[in-house]
Short mmCIF file of C-alpha atoms in Angstrom, two decimals:
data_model
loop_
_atom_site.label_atom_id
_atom_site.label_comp_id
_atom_site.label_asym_id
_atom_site.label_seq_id
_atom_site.Cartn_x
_atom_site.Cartn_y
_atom_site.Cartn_z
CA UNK A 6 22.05 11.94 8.07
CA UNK A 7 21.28 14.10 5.26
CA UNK A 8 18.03 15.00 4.12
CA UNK A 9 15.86 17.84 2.81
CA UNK A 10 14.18 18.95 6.37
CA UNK A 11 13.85 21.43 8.43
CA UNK A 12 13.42 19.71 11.29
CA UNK A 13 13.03 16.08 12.17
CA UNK A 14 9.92 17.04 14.81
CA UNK A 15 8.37 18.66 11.93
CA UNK A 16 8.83 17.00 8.60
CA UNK A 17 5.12 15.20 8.74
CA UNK A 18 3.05 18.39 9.07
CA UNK A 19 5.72 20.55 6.55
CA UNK A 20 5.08 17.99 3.82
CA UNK A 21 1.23 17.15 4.47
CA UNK A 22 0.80 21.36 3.99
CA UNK A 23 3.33 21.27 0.45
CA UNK A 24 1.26 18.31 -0.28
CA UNK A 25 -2.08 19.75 -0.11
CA UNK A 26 -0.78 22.63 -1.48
CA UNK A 27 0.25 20.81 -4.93
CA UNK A 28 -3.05 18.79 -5.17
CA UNK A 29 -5.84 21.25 -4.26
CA UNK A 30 -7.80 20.54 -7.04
CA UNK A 31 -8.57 17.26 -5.89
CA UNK A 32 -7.96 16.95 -2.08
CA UNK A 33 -8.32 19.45 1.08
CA UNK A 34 -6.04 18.39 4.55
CA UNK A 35 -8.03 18.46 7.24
CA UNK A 36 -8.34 20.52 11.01
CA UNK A 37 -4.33 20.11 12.32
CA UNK A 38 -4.06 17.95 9.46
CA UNK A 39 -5.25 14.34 11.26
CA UNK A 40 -6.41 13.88 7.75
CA UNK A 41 -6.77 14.34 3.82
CA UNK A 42 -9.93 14.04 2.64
CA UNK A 43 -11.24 14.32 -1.19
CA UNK A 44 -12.29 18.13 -2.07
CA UNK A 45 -15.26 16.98 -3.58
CA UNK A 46 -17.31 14.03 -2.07
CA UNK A 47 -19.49 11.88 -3.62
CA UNK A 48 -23.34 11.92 -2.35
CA UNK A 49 -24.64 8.21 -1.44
CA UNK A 50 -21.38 6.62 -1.82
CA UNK A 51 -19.91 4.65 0.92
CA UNK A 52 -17.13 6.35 2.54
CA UNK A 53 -13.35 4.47 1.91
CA UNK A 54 -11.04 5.63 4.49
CA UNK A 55 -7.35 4.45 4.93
CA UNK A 56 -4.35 5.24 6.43
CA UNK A 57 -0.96 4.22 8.44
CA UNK A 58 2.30 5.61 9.07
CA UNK A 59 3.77 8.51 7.20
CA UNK A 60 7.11 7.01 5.30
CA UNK A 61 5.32 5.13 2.93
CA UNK A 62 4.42 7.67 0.48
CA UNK A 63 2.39 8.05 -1.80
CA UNK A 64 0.58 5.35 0.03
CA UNK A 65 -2.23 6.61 1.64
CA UNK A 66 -3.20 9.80 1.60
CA UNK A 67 -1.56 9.89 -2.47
CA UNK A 68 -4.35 7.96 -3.36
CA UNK A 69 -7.34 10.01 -2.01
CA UNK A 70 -9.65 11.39 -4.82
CA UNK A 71 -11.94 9.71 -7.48
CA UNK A 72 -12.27 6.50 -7.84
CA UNK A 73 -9.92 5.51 -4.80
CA UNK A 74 -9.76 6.76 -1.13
CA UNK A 75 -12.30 9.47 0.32
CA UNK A 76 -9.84 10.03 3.18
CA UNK A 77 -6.49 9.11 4.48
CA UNK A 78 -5.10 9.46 8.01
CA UNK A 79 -0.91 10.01 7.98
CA UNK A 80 0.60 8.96 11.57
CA UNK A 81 4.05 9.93 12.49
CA UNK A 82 6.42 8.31 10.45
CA UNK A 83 6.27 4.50 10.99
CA UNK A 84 3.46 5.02 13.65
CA UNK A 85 -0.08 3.67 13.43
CA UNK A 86 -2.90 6.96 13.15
CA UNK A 87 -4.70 7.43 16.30
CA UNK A 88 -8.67 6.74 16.69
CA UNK A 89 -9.73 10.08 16.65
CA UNK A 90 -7.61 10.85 13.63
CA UNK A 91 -10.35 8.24 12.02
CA UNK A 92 -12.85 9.39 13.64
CA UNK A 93 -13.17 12.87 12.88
CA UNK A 94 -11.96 11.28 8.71
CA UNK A 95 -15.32 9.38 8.95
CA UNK A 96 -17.16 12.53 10.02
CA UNK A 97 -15.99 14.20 7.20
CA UNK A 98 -16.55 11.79 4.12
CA UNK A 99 -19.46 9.67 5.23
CA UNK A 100 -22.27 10.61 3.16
CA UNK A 101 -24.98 8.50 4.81
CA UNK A 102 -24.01 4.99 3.12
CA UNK A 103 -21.38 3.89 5.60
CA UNK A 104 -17.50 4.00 6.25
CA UNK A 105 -15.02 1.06 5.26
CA UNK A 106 -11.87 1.26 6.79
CA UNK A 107 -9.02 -0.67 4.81
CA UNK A 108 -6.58 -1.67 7.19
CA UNK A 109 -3.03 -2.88 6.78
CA UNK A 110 -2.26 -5.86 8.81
CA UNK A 111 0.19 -4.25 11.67
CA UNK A 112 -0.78 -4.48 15.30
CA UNK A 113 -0.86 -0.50 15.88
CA UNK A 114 -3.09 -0.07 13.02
CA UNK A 115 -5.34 -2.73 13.69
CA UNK A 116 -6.05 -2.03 17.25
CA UNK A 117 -6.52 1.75 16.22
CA UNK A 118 -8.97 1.30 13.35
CA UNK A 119 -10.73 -1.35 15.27
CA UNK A 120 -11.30 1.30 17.96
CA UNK A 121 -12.01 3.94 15.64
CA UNK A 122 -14.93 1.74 14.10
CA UNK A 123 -16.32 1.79 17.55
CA UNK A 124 -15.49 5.15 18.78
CA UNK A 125 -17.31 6.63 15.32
CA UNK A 126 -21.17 6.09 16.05
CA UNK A 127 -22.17 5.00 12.11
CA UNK A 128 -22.14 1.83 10.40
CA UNK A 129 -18.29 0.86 9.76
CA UNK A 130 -17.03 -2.03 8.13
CA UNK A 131 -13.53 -3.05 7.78
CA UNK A 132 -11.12 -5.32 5.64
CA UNK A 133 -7.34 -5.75 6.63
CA UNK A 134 -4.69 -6.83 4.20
CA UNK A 135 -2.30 -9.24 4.84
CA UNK A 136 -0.79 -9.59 1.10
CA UNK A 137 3.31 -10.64 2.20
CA UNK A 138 3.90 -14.09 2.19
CA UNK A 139 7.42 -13.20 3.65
CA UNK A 140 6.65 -14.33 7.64
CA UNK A 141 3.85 -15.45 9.00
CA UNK A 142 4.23 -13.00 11.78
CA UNK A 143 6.28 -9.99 12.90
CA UNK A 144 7.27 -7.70 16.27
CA UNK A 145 4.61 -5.39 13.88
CA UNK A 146 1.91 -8.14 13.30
CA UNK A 147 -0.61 -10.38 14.87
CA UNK A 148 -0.08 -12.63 11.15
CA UNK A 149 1.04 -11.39 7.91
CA UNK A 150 1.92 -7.62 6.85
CA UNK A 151 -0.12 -5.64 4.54
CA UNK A 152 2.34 -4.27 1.81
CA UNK A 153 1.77 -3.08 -1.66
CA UNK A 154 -1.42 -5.31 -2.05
CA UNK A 155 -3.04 -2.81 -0.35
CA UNK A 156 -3.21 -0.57 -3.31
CA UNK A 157 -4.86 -2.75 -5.34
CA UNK A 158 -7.58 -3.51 -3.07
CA UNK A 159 -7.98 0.19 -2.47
CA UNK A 160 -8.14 0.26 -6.67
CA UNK A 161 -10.88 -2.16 -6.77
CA UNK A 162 -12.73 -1.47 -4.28
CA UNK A 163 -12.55 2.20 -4.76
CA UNK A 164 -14.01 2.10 -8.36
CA UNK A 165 -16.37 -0.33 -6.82
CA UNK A 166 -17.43 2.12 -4.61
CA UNK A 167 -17.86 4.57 -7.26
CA UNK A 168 -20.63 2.77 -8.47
CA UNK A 169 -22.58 2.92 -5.60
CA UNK A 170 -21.63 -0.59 -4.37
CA UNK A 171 -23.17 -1.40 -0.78
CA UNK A 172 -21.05 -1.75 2.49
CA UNK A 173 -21.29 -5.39 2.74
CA UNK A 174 -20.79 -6.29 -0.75
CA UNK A 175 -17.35 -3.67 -0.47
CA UNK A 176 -16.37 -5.42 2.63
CA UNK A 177 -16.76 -8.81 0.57
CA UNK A 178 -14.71 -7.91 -2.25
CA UNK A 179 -12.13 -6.28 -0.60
CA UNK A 180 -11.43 -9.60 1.19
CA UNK A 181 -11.85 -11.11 -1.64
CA UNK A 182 -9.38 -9.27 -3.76
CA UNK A 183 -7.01 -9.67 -0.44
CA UNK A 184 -6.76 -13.25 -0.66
CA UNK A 185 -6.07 -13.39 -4.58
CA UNK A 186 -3.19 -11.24 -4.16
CA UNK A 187 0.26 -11.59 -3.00
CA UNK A 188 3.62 -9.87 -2.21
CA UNK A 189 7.04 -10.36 -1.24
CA UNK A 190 10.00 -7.44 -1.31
CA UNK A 191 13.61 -7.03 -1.20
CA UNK A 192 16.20 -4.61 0.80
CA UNK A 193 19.26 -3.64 -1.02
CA UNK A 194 19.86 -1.14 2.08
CA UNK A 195 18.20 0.28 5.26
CA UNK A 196 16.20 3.46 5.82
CA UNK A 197 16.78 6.38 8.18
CA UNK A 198 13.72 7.50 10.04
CA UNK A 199 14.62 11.74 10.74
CA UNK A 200 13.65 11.23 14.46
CA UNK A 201 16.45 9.02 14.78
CA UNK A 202 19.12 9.88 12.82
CA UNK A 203 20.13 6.70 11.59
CA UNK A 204 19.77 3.70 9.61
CA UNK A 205 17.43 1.52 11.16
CA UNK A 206 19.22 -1.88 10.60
CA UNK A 207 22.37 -2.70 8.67
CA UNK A 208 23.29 -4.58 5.68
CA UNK A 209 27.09 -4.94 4.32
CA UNK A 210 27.91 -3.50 0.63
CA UNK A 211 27.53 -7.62 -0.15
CA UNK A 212 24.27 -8.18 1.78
CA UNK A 213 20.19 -8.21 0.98
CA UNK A 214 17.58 -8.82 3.13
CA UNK A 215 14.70 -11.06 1.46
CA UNK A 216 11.19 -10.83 2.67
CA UNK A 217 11.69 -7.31 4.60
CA UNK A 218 8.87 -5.38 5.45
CA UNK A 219 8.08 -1.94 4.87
CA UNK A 220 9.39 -0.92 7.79
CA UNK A 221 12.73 -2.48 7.99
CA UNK A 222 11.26 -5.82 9.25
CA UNK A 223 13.72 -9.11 8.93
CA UNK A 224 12.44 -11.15 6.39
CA UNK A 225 12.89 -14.74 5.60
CA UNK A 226 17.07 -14.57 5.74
CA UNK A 227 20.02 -12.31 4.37
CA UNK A 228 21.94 -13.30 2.06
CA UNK A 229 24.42 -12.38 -0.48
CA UNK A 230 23.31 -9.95 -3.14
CA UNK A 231 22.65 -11.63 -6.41
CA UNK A 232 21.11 -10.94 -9.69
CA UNK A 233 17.94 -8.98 -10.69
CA UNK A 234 17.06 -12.39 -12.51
CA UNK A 235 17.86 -14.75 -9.19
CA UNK A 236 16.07 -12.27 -6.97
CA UNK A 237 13.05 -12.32 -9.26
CA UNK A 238 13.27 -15.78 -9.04
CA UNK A 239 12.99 -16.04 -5.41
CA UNK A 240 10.09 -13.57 -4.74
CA UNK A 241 8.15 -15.05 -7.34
CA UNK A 242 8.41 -18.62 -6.66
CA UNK A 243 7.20 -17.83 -2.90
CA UNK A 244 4.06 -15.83 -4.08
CA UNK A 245 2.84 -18.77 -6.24
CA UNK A 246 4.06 -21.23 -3.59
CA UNK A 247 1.30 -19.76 -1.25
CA UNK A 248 -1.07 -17.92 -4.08
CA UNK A 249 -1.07 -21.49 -6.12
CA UNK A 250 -3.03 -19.89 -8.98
CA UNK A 251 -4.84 -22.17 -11.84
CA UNK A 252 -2.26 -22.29 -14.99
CA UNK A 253 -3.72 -20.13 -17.68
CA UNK A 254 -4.95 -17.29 -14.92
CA UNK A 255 -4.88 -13.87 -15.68
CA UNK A 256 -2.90 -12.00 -13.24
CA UNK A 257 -1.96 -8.27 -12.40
CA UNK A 258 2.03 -7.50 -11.75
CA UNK A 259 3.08 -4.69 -9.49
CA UNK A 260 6.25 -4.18 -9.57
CA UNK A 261 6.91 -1.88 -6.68
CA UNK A 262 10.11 0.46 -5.25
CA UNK A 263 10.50 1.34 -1.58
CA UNK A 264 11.92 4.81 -2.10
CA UNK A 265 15.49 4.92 -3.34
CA UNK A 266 15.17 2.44 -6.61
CA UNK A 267 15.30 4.05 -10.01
CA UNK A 268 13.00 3.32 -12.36
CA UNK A 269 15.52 1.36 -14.69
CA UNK A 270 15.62 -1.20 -12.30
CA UNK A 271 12.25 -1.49 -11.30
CA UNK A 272 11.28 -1.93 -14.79
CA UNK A 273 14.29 -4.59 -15.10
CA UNK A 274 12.75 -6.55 -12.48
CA UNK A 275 9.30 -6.40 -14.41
CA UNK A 276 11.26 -8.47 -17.26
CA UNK A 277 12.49 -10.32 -14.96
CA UNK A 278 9.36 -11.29 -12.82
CA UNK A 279 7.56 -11.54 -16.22
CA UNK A 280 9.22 -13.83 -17.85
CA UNK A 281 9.03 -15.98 -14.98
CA UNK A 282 5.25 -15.85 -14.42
CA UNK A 283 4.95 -16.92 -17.94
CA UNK A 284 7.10 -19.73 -17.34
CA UNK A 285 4.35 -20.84 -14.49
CA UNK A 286 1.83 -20.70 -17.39
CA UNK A 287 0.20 -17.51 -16.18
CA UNK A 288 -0.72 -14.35 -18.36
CA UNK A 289 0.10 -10.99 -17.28
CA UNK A 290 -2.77 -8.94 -18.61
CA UNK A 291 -1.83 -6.00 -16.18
CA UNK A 292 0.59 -3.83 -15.02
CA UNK A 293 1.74 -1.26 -12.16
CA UNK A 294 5.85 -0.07 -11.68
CA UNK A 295 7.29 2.56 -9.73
CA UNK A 296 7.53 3.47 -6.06
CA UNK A 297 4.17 3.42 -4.46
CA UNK A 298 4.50 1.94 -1.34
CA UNK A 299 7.87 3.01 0.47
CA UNK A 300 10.08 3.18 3.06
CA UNK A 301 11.73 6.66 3.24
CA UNK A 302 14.78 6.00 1.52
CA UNK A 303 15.19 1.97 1.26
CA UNK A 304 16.73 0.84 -2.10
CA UNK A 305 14.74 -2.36 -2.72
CA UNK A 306 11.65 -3.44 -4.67
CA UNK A 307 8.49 -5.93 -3.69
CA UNK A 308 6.64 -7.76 -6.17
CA UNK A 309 2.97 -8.69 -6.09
CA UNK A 310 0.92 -10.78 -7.98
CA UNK A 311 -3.27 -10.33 -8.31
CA UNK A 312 -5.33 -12.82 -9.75
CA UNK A 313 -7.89 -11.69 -12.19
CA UNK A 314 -10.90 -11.58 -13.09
CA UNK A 315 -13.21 -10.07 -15.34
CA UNK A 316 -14.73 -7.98 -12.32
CA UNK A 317 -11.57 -7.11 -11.12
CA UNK A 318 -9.77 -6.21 -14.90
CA UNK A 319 -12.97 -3.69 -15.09
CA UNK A 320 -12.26 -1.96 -11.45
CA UNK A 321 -8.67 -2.12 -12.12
CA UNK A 322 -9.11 -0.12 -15.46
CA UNK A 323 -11.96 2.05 -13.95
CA UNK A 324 -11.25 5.99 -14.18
CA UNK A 325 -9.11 7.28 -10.87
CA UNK A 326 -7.53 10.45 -10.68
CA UNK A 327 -5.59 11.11 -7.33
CA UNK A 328 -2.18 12.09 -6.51
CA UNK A 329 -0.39 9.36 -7.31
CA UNK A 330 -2.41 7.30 -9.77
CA UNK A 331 -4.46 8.93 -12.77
CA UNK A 332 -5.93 7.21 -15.61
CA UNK A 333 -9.40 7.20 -17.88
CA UNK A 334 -11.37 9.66 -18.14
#
């Protein structure tokens, strides 16, 4: 195994500390860093708070600050946050208006958030996102797995929030923006997790894994590596399969790495999955590429498709400015 640590027992809290380090201006990490919270809050807004396993990166805590996430919890890597990690978040960033917790759809992370919401003593909400149409269910999941589609409903619903959007209605659209939106990736080759010290699964020089989750997951089957085009193909065809949206829609493409694909492929596939989305009559109006939801050092890419709508083109373009996603004013 080589990689830039230290140590593998200490590679979470060493980067969260160079981390907060590099983006002071807009975040602060929290007492023993159980989480990142925005430096400057927002009075009357309605708290978002996220989080997951550390691995993903910049997913969450990248995309605290204006406009997206109030606070992030980072577990271990590939382990859910604990309660009191969102706990003492909620503490921090709720204002008075409320807390929503967005919640990817893996057991750990359910079960913790749900007992954070009633551990924390002030009005919670939560919406969980269940974007991969890979498998219906995992060793990680009680149904789908929340992937990259989480960022977009973080997006949304952040700029929503910025307008001083109520709890309920929040809650509403996040679900709502969940179920118009839809991913599926592709592993080239396996990760290594530090504590272990090895890859954790294996794929031959000639092999791909399609449908894998961000953790390594099987997906649907591996086969034989093909074409960019072919695999485009594939992971596009299964998210309108099961998104079936109207021809002429408007639709968002993220085109998104897992941590060890260069950009000249990622934006490759965008031609790729482009092309074919205009083939199903649809018009891609916007776009996100690069490596936003990981898994350490996978080579790989998902794709995910969001319908819009003229709602959700305005909170898509709204102003953010965080770590790992800046734009507007």
């Amino acid at each position: 195994m080589k990689k830039l640590i230290n140590g593998a027992e200490t590679v979470l809290e060493e980067s969260l500390d160079g981390f907060a380090a590099a983006h002071a201006d807009i975040l602060l990490l929290g007492p023993e860093r159980k989480f990142v919270r925005r430096r400057t809050l927002k009075p009357g807004k309605v708290a978002l708070i996220s989080g997951g396993g550390s691995g993903h990166e910049p997913l969450h805590a990248g995309f605290v600050g204006r406009g997206m996430l109030d606070a992030a919890c980072p577990g271990q890597v590939f382990t859910s946050p604990t309660p009191d990690q969102m706990v003492e978040a909620a503490e921090a960033v709720d204002s008075g208006a409320g807390v929503l917790f967005i919640v990817k759809n893996y057991e750990g992370d359910v079960m913790n958030f749900t007992m954070a919401a009633e551990m924390a003593g002030r009005e919670v909400a939560s919406v969980v996102t269940n974007d991969d149409v890979a498998v219906e269910k995992s060793t990680y999941t009680t149904g789908r797995r929340g992937v990259a589609g989480t960022l977009i409903v973080e997006k949304m619903v952040g700029a929503a929030a910025e307008t001083g959007m109520p709890l309920a209605a929040l809650k509403a659209l996040g679900e709502e923006i969940n179920r118009r939106t839809r991913s599926m990736g592709v592993s080239l080759s396996p990760c290594t997790v530090p504590a272990a010290g090895r890859p954790n699964f294996t794929l031959a020089d000639n092999e791909m894994e399609m449908g894998v989750g961000i953790h390594g997951e099987p997906g649907r089957r591996r086969v034989a590596l093909t074409s960019a085009d072919a695999i485009a193909a594939e992971l596009c065809e299964a998210i309108l399969k099961d998104l079936a949206p109207k021809p002429g829609s408007e639709v968002l493409l993220l085109v998104n790495g897992f941590g060890a694909t260069p950009l000249i492929e990622l934006y490759l596939m965008v031609n790729s999955a482009r092309r074919i989305l205009d083939g199903a009559g649809l018009k891609v109006t916007r776009f996100l590429t690069g490596s936003y939801v990981t898994s350490l050092d996978m080579a790989g890419a998902s794709v995910t498709v969001s319908v819009l709508d003229g709602q959700a083109k305005e909170l898509w373009d709204a102003p953010v400015h965080t770590a790992a996603l800046r734009w507007g004013a």
